[in-house]
Structures are given as C-alpha cells and as structure tokens.
CSV table of C-alpha atoms and ligand atoms in Angstrom, one decimal:
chain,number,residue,atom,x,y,z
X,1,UNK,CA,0.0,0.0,0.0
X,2,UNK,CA,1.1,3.2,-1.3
X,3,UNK,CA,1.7,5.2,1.9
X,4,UNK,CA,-1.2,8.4,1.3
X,5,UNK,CA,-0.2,12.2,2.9
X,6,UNK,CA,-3.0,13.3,5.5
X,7,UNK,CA,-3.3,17.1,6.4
X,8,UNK,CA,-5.0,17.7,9.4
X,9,UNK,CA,-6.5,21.2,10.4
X,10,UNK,CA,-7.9,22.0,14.0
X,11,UNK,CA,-6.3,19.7,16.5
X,12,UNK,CA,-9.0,19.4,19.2
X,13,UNK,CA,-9.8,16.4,20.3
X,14,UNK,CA,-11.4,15.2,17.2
X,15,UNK,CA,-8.8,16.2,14.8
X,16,UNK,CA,-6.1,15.4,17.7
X,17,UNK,CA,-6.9,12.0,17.7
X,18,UNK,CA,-7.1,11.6,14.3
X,19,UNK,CA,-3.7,13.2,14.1
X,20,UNK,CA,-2.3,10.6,16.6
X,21,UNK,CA,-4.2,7.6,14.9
X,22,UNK,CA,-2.5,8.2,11.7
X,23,UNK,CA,0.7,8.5,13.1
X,24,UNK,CA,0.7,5.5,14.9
X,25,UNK,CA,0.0,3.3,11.8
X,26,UNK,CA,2.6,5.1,10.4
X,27,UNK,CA,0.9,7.6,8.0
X,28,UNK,CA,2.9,10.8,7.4
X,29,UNK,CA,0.8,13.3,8.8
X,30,UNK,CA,1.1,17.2,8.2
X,31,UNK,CA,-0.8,18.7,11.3
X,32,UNK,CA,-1.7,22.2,11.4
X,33,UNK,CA,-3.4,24.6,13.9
X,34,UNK,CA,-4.0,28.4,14.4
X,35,UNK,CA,-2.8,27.8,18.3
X,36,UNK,CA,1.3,27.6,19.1
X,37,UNK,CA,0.5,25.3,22.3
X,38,UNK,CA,-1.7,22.6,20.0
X,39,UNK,CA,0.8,22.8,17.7
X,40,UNK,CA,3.6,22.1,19.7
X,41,UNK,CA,1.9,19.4,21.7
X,42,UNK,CA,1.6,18.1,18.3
X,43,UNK,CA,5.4,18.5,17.0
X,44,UNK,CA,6.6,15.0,18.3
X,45,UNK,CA,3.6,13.2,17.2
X,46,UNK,CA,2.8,14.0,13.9
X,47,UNK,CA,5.5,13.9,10.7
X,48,UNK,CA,5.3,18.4,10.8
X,49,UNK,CA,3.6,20.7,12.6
X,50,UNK,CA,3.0,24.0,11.5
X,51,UNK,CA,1.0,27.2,12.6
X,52,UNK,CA,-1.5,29.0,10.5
X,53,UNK,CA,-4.8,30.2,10.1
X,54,UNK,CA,-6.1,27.9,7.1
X,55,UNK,CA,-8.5,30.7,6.5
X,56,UNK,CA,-5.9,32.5,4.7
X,57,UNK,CA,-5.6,31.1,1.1
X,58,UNK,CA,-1.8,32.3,0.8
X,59,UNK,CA,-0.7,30.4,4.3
X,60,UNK,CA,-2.4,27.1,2.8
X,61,UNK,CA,-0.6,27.4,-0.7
X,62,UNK,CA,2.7,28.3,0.8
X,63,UNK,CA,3.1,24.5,2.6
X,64,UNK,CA,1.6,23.1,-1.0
X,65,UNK,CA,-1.5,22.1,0.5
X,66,UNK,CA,-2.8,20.9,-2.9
X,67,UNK,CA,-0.2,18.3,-3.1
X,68,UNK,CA,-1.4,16.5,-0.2
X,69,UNK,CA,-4.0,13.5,-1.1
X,70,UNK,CA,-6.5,14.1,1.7
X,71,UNK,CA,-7.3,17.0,4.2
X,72,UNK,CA,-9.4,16.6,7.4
X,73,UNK,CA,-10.7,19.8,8.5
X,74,UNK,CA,-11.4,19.7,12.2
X,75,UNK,CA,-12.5,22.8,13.2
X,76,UNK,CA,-15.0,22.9,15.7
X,77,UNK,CA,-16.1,25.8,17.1
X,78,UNK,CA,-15.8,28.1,14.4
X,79,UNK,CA,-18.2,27.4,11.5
X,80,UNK,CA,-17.0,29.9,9.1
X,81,UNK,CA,-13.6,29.2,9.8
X,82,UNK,CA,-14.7,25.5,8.5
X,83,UNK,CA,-16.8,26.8,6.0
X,84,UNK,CA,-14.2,29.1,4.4
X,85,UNK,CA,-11.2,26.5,5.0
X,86,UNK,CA,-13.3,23.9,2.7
X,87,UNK,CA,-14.1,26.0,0.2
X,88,UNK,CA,-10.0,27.3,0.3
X,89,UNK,CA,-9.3,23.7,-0.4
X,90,UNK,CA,-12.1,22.6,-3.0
X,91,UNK,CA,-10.9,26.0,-4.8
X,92,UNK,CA,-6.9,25.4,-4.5
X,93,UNK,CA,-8.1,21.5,-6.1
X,94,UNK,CA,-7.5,19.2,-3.0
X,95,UNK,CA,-9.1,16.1,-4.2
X,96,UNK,CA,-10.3,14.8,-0.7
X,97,UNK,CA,-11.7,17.1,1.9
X,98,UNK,CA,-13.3,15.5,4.7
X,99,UNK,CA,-14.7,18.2,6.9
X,100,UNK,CA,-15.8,17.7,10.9
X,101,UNK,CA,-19.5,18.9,10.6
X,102,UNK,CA,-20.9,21.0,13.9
X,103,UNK,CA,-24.9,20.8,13.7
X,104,UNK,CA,-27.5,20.1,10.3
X,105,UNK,CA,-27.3,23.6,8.4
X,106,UNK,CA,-23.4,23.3,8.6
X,107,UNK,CA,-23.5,19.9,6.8
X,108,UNK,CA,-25.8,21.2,4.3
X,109,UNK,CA,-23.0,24.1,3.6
X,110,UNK,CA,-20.2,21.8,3.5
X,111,UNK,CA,-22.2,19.3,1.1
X,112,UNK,CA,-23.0,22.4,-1.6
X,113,UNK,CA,-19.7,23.7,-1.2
X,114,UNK,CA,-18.0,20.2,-2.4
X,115,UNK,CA,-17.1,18.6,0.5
X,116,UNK,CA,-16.2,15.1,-0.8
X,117,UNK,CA,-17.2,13.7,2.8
X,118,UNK,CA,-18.7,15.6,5.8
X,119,UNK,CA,-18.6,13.1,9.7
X,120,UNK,CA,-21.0,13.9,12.9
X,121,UNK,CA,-18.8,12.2,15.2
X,122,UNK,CA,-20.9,13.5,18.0
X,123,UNK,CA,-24.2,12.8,16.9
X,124,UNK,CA,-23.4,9.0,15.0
X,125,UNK,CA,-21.8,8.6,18.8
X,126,UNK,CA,-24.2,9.5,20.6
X,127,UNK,CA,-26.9,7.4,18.1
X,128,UNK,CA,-25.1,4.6,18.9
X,129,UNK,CA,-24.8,4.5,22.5
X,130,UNK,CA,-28.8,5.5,22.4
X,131,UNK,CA,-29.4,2.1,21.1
X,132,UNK,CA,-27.0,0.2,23.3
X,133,UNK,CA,-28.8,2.1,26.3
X,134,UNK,CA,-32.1,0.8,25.0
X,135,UNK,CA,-30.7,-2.8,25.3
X,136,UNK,CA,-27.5,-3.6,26.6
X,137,UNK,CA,-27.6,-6.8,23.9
X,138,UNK,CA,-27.3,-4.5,21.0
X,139,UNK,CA,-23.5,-3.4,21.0
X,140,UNK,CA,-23.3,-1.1,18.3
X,141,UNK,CA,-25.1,0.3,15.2
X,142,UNK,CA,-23.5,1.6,12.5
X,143,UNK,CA,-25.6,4.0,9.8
X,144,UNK,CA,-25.4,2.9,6.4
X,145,UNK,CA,-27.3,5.6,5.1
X,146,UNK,CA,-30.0,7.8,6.5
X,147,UNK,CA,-32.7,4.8,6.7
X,148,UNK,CA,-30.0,1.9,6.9
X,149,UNK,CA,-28.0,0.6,9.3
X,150,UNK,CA,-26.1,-2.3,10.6
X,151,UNK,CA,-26.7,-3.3,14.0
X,152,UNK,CA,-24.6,-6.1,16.5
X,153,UNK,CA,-26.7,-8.2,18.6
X,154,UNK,CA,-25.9,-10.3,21.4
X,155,UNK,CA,-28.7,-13.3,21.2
X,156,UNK,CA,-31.1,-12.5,23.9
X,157,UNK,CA,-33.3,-15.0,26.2
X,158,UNK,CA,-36.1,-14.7,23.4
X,159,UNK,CA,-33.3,-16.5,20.2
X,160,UNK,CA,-31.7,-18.7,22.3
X,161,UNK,CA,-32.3,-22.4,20.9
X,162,UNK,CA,-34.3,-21.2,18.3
X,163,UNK,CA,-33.1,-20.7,14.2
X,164,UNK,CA,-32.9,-17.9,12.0
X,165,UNK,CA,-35.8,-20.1,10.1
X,166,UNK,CA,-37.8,-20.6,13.4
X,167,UNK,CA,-37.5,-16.8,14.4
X,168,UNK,CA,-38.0,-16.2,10.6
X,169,UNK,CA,-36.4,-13.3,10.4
X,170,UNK,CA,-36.1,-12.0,7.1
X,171,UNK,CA,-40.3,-12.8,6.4
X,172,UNK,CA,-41.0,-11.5,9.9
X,173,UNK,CA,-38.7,-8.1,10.3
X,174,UNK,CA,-37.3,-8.1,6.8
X,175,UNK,CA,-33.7,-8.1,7.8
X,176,UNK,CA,-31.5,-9.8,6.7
X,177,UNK,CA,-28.5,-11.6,9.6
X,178,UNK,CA,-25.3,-11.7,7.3
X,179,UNK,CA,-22.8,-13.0,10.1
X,180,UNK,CA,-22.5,-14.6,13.2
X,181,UNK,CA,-19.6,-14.4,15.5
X,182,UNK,CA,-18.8,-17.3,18.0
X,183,UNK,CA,-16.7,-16.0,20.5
X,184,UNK,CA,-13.6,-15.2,17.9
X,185,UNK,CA,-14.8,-17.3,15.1
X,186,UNK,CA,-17.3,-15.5,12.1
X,187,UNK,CA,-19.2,-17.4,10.0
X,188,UNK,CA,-20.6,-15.5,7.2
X,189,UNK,CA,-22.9,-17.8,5.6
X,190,UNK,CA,-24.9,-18.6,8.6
X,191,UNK,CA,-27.4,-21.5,8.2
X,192,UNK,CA,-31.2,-21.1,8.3
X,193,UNK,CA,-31.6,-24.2,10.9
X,194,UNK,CA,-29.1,-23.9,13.2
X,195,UNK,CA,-29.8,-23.2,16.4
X,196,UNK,CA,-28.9,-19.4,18.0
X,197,UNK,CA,-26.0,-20.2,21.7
X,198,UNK,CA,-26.0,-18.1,24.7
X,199,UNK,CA,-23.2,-15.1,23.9
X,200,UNK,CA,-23.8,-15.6,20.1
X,201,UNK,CA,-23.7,-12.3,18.4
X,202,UNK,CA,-25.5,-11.6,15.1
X,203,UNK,CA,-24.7,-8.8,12.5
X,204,UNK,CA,-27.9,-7.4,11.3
X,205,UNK,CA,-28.8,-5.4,8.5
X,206,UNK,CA,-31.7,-3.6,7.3
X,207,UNK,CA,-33.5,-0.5,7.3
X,208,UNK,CA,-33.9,1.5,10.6
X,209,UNK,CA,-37.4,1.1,11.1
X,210,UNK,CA,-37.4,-3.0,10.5
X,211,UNK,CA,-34.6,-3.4,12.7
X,212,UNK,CA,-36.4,-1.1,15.4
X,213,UNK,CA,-39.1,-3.7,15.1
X,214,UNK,CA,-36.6,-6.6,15.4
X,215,UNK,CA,-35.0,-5.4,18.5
X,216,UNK,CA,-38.3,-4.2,20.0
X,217,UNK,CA,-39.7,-7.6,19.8
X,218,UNK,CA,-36.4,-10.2,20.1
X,219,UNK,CA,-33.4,-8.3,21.5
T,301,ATP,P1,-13.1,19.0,19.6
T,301,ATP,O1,-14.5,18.8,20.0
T,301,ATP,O2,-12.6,18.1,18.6
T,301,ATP,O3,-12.2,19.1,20.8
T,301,ATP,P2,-14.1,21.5,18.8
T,301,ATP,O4,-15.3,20.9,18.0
T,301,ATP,O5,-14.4,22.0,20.2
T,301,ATP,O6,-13.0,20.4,18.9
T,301,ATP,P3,-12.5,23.7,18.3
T,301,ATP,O7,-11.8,23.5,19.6
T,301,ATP,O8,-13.4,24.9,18.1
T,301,ATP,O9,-13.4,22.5,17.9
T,301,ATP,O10,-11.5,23.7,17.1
T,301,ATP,C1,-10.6,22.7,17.0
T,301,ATP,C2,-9.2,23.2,16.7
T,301,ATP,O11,-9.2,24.0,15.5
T,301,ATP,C3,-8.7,24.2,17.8
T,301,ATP,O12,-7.5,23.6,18.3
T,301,ATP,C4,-8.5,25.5,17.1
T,301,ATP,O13,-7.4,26.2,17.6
T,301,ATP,C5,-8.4,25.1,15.6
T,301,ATP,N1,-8.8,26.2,14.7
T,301,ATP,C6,-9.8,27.0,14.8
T,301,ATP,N2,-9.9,27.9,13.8
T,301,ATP,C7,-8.8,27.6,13.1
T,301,ATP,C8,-8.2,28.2,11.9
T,301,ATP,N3,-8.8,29.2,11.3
T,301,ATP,N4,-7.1,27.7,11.4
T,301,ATP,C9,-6.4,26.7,12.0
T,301,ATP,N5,-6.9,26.1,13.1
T,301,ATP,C10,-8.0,26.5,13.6
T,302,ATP,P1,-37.3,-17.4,1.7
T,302,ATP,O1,-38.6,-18.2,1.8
T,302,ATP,O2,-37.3,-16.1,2.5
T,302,ATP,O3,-36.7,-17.3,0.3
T,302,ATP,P2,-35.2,-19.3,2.0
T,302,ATP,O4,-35.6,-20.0,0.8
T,302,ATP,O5,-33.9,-18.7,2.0
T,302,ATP,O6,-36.3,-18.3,2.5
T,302,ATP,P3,-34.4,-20.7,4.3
T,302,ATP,O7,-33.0,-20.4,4.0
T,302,ATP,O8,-34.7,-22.1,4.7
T,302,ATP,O9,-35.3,-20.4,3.1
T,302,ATP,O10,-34.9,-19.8,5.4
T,302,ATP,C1,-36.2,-19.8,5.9
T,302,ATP,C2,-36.5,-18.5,6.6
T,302,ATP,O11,-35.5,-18.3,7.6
T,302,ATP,C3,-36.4,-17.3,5.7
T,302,ATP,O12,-37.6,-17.0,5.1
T,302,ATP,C4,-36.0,-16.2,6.7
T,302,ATP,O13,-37.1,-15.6,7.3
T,302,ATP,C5,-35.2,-17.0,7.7
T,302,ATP,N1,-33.8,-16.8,7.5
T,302,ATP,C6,-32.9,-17.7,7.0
T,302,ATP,N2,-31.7,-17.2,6.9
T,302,ATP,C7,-31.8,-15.9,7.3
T,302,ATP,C8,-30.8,-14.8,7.5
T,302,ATP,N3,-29.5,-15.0,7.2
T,302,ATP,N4,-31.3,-13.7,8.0
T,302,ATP,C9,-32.6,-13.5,8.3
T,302,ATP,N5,-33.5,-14.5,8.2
T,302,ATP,C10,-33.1,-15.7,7.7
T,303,CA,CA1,-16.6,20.0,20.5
C-alpha cells in the first residue's frame, strides 16, 4: 500500500486524535493549527507541525497544501472558519476534503460547497450509545445511510435455541442476519436451521425502522 499524505486542520480532540491515529500506523501526517500550544503538543507526534490560520488562502498554498491526497478539517467551534477553510481547499483543487461537521445547516454548507465527505462524530456517537442504552444486547449500530443501518446483537433470552428459520427473520422483520460471531470465530454464511447459543452475536442489516421492530420484539 502506497503510503497516502494526510493534512489535518484543527487539532482538538477530534482532529487530535485523528492526528495521533494516523501517526501511529505510520501515516505521514502534516498537522496544522491556528494555536502555538496545540501545535507544539503536536510537534513530536505528527511527521510536521505548522501554525496557520487555514483561513488564509496564501498560508495554505505556501506549505503546498494541494499536493497532499486528503485534508481533514477539524474545526470545531468556528463554523465559518470550517466553511471558508473547505471551500479554500475545493478552490486550490484538493481532491479529498473531509470536513468535521458541527450541527445540520453546517453539513448542508459543507455538502454544496464540495465537501467530498462531511462526519457527525458527535451525533453517530451518541446514536449509537442511544441504542446500546435501549438494550445492553445491541453493542453497536453503524448507519449505512439515513434509513440503513447495521446493528450487533448479542442473542437475547427470546433467540436462544431457536433458528434464524424458526424466528424467521427476514419474512418477519425483513432483515437480513449476514454474520455470526462465536466467540472469535465469524461465520458469514450462517445456516437457516441452526440453532442461536447463549453469547452468540449476530450482524444485522436492514432498514432502521425494521430493525427497530426486530429489537423491539427479540433483543
Ligand atoms: P473538539 O470537540 O474536537 O475538541 P471542537 O469541536 O471544540 O473540537 P474547536 O476547539 O473549536 O473544535 O477547534 C478545533 C481546533 O481548531 C482548535 O485547536 C482550534 O485552535 C483550531 N482552529 C480553529 N480555527 C482555526 C483556523 N482558522 N485555522 C487553523 N486552526 C483553527
Ligand atoms: P425465503 O422463503 O425467505 O426465500 P429461503 O428459501 O432462504 O427463505 P431458508 O434459507 O430455509 O429459506 O430460510 C427460511 C427462513 O429463515 C427465511 O424465510 C427467513 O425468514 C429466515 N432466514 C434464513 N436465513 C436468514 C438470514 N440470514 N437472515 C434473516 N432471516 C433468515
Ligand atoms: Ca466540540
């Protein structure tokens, strides 16, 4: 794999940890702040460090930030700052913006504007521990799109013993289970008429309201 340049701008905690991910799997990283303390906290961590305001067009094209293959803008806070650094980018032709959106309207900016991928972190977080406080048997929930999603399951009292034919899932709740996991095994082609163990866990997809149903009735 063709090691990819990152650029990261804002280095809060989201784009912080981003910063530090990437470096750890060995990704050169350019990270970049308008603050001297984030930076430097930064300086040992990341490949560079620099301070600017990515605001200013000039500051961006003096560290050649078109040559880099994908910028993360993590600003917070500031939603012009974000909305101006995006548009900066799209304009100087950086092929991969993914921009840290703060509430709806901004990710309706950042999507007209060109953003090639706009992330929620706080609201797909907080999503997913809603459903894992509705039932401690569903672990996680990942959106696939804005009506489908992917939900983990531990097998509740309700499956145990019974088979994905028995339950009949698919006709009943129209979702579809496309893996279970046995303690570390995975077994992706899981048989209709086998029976559902204690601590099983079944990956679940469908749309959102169907798999509401499902865990409503067997989770
Ligand atoms: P998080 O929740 O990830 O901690 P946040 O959503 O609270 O962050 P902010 O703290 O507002 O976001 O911004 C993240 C970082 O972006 C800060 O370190 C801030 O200094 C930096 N930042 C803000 N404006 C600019 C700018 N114009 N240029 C460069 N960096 C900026
Ligand atoms: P269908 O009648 O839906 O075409 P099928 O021919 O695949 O089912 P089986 O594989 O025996 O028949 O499954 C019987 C029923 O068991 C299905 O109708 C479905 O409700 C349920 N089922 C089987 N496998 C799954 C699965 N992976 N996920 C959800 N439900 C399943
Ligand atoms: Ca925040």
């Amino acid at each position: 794999m063709k090691k990819k340049e990152f650029a990261v701008i804002g280095l809060g905690r989201f784009g912080g940890s981003i910063c530090r991910e990437l470096s750890f799997e060995g990704m050169p990283v350019l990270a970049i702040d308008i603050d001297v303390e984030k930076v430097n906290e930064f300086k040992n961590i990341a490949s560079h460090a620099v301070i600017l305001d990515s605001t200013d067009e000039d500051s961006l094209k003096d560290i050649g930030i078109s040559n880099f293959e994908h910028v993360i803008v993590a600003i917070g806070e500031n939603i012009q700052a974000s909305i101006l650094t995006t548009v900066i980018l799209k304009d100087l032709g950086v092929s991969r913006v993914t921009v840290k959106a703060q509430n709806d309207y901004h990710e309706k900016i950042l999507h007209k504007i060109g953003a090639d991928r706009i992330v929620h972190p706080e609201r797909d977080m907080g999503k997913r521990l809603a459903h894992n406080f509705i039932s401690n048997n569903i672990l996680d929930y990942l959106e696939l799109s804005d009506d489908h999603s992917i939900a983990e399951v531990k097998v509740g009292r309700k499956m145990v013993g019974k088979s994905l034919a028995e339950l009949d899932i698919r006709a009943n709740y129209g979702c579809n289970v496309v893996a279970i996991k046995k303690g570390n095994e995975i077994n992706v082609s899981p048989q209709a008429n086998e029976a559902l163990q204690t601590d099983d866990i079944l990956i679940v997809i469908g749309a959102d309201n169907d798999l509401s149903r499902f865990e409503k009735h067997l989770v």
